[in-house]
Every structure is written in structure tokens, then in C-alpha cells.
PDB file of C-alpha atoms in Angstrom:
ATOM      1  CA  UNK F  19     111.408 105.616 108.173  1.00  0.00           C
ATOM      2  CA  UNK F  20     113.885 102.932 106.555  1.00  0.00           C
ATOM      3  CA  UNK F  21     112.489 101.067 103.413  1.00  0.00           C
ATOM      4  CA  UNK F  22     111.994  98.070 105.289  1.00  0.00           C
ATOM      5  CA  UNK F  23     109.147 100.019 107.477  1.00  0.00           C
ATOM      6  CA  UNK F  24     107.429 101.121 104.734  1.00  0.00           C
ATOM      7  CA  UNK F  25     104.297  99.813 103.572  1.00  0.00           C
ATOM      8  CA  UNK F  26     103.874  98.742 100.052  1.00  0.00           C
ATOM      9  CA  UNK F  27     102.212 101.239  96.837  1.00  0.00           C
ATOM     10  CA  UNK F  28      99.301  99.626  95.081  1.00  0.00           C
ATOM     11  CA  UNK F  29      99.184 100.247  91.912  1.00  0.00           C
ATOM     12  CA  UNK F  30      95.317  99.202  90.353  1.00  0.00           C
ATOM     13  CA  UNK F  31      95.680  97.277  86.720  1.00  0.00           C
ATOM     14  CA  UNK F  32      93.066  96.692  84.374  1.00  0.00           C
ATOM     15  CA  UNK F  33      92.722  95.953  80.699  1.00  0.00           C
ATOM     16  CA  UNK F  34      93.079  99.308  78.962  1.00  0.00           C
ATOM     17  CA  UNK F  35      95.805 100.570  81.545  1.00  0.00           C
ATOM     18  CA  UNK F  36      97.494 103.705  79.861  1.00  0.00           C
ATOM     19  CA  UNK F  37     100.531 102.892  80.641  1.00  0.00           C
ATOM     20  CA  UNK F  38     102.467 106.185  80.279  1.00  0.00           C
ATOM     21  CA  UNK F  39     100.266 107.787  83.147  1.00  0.00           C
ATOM     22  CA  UNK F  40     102.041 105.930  86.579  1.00  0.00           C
ATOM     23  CA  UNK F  41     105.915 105.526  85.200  1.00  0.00           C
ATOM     24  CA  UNK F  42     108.062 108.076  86.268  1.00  0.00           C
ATOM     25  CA  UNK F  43     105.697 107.656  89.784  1.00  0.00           C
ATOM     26  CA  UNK F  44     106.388 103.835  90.386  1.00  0.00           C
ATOM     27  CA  UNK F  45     109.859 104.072  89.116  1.00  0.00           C
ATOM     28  CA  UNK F  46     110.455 106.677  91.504  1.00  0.00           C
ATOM     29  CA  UNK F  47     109.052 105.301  94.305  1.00  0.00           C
ATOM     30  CA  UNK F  48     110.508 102.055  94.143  1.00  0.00           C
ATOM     31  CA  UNK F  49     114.062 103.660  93.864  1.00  0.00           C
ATOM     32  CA  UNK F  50     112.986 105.592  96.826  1.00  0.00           C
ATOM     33  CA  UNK F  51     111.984 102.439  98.961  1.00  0.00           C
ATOM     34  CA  UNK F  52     108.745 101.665  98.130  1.00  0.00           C
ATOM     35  CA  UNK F  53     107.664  97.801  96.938  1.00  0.00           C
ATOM     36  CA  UNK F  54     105.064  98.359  94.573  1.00  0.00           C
ATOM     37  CA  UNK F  55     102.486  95.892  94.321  1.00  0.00           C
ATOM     38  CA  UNK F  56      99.822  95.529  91.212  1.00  0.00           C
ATOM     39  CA  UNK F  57      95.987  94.839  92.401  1.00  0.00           C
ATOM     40  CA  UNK F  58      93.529  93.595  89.701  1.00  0.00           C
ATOM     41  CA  UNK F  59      89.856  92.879  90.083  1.00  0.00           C
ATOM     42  CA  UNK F  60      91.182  89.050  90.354  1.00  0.00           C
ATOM     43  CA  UNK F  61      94.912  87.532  89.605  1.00  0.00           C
ATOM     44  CA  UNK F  62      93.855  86.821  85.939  1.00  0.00           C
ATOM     45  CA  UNK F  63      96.247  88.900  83.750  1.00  0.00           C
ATOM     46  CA  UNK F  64      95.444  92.326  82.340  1.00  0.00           C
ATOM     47  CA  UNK F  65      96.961  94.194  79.532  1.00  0.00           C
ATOM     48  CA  UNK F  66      97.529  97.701  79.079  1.00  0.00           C
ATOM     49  CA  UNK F  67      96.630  99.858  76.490  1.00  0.00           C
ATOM     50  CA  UNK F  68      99.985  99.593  75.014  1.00  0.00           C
ATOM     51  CA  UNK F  69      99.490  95.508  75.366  1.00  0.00           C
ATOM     52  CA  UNK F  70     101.974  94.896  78.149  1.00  0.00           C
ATOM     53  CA  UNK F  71     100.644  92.087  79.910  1.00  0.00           C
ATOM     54  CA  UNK F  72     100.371  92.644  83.995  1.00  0.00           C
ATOM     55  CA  UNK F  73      99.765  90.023  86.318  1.00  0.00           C
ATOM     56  CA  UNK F  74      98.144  91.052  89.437  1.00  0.00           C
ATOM     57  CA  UNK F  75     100.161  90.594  92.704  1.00  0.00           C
ATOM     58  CA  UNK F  76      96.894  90.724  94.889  1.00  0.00           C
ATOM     59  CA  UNK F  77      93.273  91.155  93.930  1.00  0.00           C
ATOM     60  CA  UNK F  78      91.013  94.280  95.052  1.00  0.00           C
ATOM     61  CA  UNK F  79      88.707  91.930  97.735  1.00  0.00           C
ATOM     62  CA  UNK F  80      92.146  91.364  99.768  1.00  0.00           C
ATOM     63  CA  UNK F  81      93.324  94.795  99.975  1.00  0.00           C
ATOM     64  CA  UNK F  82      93.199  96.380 103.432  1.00  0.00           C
ATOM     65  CA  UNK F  83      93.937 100.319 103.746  1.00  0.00           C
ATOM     66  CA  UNK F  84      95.785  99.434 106.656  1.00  0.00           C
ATOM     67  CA  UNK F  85      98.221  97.250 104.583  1.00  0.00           C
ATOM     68  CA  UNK F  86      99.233  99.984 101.897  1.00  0.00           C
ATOM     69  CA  UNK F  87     100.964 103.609 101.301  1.00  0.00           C
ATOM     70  CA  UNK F  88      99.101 104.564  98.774  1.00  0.00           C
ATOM     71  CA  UNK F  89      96.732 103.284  96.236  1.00  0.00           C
ATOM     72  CA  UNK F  90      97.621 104.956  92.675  1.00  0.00           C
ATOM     73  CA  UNK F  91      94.355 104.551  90.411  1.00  0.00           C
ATOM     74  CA  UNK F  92      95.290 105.284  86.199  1.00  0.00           C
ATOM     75  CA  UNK F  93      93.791 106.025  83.572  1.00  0.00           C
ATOM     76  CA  UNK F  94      91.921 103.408  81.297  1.00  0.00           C
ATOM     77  CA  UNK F  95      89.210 103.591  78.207  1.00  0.00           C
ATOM     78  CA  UNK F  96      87.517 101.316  80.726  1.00  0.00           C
ATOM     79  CA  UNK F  97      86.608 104.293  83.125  1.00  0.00           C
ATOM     80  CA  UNK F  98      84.715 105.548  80.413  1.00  0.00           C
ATOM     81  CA  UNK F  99      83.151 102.316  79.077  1.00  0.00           C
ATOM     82  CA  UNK F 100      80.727 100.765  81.532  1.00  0.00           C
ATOM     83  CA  UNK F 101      81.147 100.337  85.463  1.00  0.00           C
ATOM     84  CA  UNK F 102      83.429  97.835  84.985  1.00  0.00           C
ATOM     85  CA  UNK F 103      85.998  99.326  87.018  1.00  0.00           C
ATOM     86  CA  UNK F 104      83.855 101.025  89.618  1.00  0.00           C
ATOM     87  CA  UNK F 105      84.750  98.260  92.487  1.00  0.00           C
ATOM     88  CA  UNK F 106      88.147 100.260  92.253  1.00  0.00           C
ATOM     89  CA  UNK F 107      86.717 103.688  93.058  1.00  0.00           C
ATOM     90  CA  UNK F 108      84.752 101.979  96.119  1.00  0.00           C
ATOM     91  CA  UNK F 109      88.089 100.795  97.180  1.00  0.00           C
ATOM     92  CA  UNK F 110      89.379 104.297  97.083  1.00  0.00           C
ATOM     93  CA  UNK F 111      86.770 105.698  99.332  1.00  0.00           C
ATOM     94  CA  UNK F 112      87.775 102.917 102.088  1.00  0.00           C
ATOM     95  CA  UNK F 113      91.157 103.876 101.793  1.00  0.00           C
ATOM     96  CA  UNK F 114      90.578 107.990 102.004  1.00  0.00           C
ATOM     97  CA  UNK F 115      87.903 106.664 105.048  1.00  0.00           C
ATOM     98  CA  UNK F 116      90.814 105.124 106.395  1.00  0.00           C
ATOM     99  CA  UNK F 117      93.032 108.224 105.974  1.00  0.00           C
ATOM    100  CA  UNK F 118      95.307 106.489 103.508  1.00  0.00           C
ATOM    101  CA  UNK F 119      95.980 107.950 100.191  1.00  0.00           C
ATOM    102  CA  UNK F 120      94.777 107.895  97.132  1.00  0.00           C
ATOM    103  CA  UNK F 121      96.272 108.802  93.815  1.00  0.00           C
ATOM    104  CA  UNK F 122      93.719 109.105  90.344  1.00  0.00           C
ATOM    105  CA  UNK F 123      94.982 110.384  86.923  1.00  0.00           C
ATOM    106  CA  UNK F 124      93.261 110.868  83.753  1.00  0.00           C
ATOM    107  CA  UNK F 125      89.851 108.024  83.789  1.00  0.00           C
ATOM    108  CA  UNK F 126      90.598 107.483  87.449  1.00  0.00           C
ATOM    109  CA  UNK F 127      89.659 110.547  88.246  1.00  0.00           C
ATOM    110  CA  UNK F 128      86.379 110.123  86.300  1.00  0.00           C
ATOM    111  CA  UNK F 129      86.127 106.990  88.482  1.00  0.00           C
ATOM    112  CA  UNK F 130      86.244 108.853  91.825  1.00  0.00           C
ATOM    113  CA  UNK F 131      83.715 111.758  90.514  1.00  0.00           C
ATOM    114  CA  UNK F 132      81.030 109.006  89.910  1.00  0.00           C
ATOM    115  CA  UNK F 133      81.767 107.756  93.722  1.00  0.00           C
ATOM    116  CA  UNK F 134      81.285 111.038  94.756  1.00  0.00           C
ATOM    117  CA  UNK F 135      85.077 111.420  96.214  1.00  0.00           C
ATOM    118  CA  UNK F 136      85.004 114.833  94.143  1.00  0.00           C
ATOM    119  CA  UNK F 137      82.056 116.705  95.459  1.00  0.00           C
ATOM    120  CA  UNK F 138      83.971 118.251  98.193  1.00  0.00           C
ATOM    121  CA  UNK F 139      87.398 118.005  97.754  1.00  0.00           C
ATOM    122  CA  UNK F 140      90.063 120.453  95.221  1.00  0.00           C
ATOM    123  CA  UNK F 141      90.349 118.505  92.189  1.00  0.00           C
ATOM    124  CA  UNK F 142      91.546 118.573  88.752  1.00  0.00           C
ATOM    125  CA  UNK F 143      91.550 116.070  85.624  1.00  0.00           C
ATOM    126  CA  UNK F 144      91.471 115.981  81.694  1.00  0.00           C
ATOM    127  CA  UNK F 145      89.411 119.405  81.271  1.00  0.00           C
ATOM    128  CA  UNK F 146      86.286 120.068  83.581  1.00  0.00           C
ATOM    129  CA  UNK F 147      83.625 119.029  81.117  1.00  0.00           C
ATOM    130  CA  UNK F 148      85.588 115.425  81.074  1.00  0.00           C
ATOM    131  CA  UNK F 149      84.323 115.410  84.544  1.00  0.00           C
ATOM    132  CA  UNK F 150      81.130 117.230  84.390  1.00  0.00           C
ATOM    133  CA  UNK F 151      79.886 114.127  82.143  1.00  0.00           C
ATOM    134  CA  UNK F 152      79.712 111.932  84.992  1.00  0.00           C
ATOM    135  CA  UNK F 153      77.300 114.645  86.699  1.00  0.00           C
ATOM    136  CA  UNK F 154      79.149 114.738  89.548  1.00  0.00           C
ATOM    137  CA  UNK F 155      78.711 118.093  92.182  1.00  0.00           C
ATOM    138  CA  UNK F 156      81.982 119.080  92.554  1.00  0.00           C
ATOM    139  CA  UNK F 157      82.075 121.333  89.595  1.00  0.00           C
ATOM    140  CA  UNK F 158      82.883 124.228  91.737  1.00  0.00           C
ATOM    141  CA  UNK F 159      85.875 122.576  93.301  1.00  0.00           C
ATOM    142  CA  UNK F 160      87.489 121.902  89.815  1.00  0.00           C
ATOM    143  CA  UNK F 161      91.016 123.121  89.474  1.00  0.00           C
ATOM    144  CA  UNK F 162      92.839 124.015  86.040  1.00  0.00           C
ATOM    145  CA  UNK F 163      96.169 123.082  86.916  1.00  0.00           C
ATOM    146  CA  UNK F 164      98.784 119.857  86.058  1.00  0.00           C
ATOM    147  CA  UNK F 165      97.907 118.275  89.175  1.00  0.00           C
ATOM    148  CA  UNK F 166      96.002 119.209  92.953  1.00  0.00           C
ATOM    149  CA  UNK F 167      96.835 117.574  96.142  1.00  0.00           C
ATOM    150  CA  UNK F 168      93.509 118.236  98.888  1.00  0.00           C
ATOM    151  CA  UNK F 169      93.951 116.049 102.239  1.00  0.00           C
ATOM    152  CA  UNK F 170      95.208 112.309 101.457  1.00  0.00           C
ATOM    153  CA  UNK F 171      93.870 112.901  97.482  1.00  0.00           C
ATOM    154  CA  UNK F 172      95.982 113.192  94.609  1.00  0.00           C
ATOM    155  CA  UNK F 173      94.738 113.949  90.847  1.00  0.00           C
ATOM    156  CA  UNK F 174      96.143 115.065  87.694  1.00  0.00           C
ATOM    157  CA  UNK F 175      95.397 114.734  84.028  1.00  0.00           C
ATOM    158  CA  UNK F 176      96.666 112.270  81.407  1.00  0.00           C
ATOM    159  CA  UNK F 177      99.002 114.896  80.293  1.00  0.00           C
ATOM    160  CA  UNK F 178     100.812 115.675  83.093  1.00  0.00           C
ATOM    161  CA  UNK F 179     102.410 111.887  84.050  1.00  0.00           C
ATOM    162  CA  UNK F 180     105.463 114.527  86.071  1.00  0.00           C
ATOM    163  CA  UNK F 181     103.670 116.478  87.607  1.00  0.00           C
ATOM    164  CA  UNK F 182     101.436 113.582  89.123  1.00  0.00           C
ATOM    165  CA  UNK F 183     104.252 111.938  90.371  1.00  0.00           C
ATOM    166  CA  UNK F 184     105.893 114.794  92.158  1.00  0.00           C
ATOM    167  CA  UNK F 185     102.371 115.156  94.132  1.00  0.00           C
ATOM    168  CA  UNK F 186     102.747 111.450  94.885  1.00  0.00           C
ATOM    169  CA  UNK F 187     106.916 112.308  96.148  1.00  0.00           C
ATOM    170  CA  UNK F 188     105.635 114.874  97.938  1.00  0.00           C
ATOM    171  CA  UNK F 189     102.547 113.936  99.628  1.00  0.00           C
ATOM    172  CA  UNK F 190     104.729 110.441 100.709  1.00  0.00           C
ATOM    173  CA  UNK F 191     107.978 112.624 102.209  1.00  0.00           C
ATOM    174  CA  UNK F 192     109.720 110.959  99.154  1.00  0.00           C
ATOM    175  CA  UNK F 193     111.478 113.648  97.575  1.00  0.00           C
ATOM    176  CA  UNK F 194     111.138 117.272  99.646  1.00  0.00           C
ATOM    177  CA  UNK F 195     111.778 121.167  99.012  1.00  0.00           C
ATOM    178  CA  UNK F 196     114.679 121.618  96.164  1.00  0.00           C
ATOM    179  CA  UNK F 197     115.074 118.163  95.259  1.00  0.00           C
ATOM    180  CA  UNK F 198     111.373 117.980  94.923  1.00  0.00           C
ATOM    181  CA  UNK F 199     111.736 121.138  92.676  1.00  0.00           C
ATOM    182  CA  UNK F 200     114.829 120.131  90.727  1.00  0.00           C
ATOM    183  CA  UNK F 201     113.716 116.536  89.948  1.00  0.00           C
ATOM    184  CA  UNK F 202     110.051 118.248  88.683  1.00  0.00           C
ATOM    185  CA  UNK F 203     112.275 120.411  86.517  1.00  0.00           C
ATOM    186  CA  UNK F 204     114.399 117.317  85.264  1.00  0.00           C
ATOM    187  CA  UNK F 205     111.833 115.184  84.318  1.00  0.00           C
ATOM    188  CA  UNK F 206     109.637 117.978  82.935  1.00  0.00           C
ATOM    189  CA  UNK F 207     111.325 120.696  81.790  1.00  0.00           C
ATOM    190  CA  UNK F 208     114.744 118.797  80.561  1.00  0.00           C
ATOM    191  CA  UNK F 209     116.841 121.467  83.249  1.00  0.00           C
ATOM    192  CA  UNK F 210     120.436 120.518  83.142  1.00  0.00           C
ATOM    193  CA  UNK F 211     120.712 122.476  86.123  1.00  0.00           C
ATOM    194  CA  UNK F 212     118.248 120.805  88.185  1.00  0.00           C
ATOM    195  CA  UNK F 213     120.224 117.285  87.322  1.00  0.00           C
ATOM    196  CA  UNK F 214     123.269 119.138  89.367  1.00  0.00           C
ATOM    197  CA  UNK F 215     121.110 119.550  92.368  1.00  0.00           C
ATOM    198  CA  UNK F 216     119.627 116.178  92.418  1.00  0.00           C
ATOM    199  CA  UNK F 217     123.356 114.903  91.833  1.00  0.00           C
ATOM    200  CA  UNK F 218     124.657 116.803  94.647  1.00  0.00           C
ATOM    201  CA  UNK F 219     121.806 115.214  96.867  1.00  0.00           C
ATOM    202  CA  UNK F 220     122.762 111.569  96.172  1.00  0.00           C
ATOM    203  CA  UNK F 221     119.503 111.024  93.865  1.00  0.00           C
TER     204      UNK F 221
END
């Protein structure tokens, strides 16, 4: 599929965005084809937790599954704060209904327990107990690892920023097999060697 077929990557802002969580993901995927759009609550400007101010390209009410790749849901104190942000976790169960994915990391993962898009699918976050505070019933489906891919669902925790984006480069065709493996390496592991492989591939 040429860039110019591909759909775009939504990326959800709100106020209290951590930043760190989606870079070496939307960097990636840009440089790999993908337009990556930002989708708010409404087109009034957020700012992240690091006080980068984000304008939304599009707002949550006039985003169709059908019309994205992938919608990529951070981390935010927000998650944890109130329901604010729970509109964006009933948008992610119209896009897994619509077999489009869905990426959560850190709070957004918390945000997709208390929609019940955990109960039955491998999962992994923070530390279970993080999760276990919403009193959602997945429990038994928890996962102690950097980062779980089940069906079209993607989730890591806030310390694992690499390892969340290689599920994303993976689950989208972006990066495949040793390249997949060397740039995971690069990025997280500081492998001089793996920098040779991705060279030799043109990355």
C-alpha cells in the first residue's frame, strides 16, 4: 500500500497529555507514511503535561472508524481525575466494533478498563492494581510485560514509550521481522548493531 492509500493515525489530545508516551510512535509512523491527525473533545487547544500547546485537527463527534488507521489513546492525569475523558474510550469501542485499531498506554488504558474493552481481551498497563482500581473484570487477562497486542488492541505502560510503538509498527505492517527487531533494539536498548541493520534496509 503506497502512503497516499493509507488512511490517516489519530492521535487523541487532551489537557494533561504525557507527552513522552506517543513520540517515537508518531514520529515513526509519519516517516513511514502515515499523516497523523490530532482529535480533541472540540478544536479548542489542549496542552500537555509538559505545556506544549496542541490544536486539534478534528474533534471526537466527527471521527468515523472507517476514516482512520488507528486511533492511539495516551496517557493523561485526566484518566484518573473524573470522566472527563471517557467520550474517548466510547470512541475506542466503535473503532475495535468496527475492526479498526486501537492503541492505549499508561491512563488510556485505565480509560478502556472502565469501558469494559479489558474484560476479555490480553492486556497490560502501569502494574495490575493501577487497573484493578477501576474494578474492571479482566483481572485474569492482565499481562506483566512492556506491551500486549490481542486482536486490533494495543496497550503498554507509561514506561515502555518503545516498546508501544513497535506493537503499533507491527500491528500496521510498518516495520516487519529484523527491522522490527533491530529498530526495538535501537531505540531501546542503544544497539549499535541493530543501527547497521536498519541502515542496510534503507530506514
Amino acid at each position: 500500500m503506497s502512503s497516499s492509500d493509507r488512511k490517516p493515525v489519530h492521535l487523541a489530545v487532551y489537557d494533561t497529555l504525557a507527552d513522552w508516551e506517543t513520540g517515537h510512535t508518531t514520529a515513526y509512523l509519519a516517516r513511514g507514511g502515515y499523516e497523523i491527525r490530532t482529535v480533541g473533545a472540540s478544536l479548542a487547544p489542549v496542552r500537555s503535561v509538559g505545556g506544549l500547546r496542541i490544536q486539534p485537527d478534528v474533534t471526537l463527534d466527527d471521527l468515523r472508524p472507517e476514516d482512520s488507521s488507528l486511533l492511539i489513546l495516551p496517557g493523561a492525569d485526566l484518566w484518573d481525575t473524573g470522566d472527563d475523558l471517557a467520550p474517548f474510550a466510547r470512541k475506542a469501542r466503535e473503532f475495535l466494533d468496527a475492526d479498526v485499531p486501537v492503541a492505549a498506554i499508561c491512563g488510556g488504558t485505565a480509560g478502556l478498563a472502565r469501558e469494559g474493552l479489558l474484560d476479555d481481551r490480553a492486556h497490560t498497563s502501569a502494574v495490575s492494581f493501577y487497573l484493578a482500581a477501576t474494578g474492571y473484570k479482566g483481572g485474569e487477562r492482565y499481562v506483566d510485560t512492556d506491551a500486549v497486542t490481542d486482536g486490533r488492541l494495543i496497550t503498554a505502560g507509561p514506561t515502555e514509550p518503545v516498546a508501544f510503538a513497535r506493537e503499533v509498527f507491527g500491528l500496521l505492517g510498518v516495520y516487519e521481522g529484523e527491522v522490527l527487531d533491530a529498530w526495538y533494539r535501537l531505540f531501546h536498548d542503544s544497539d549499535a548493531e541493530a543501527y547497521a541493520v536498519l541502515e542496510a534496509a534503507g530506514q
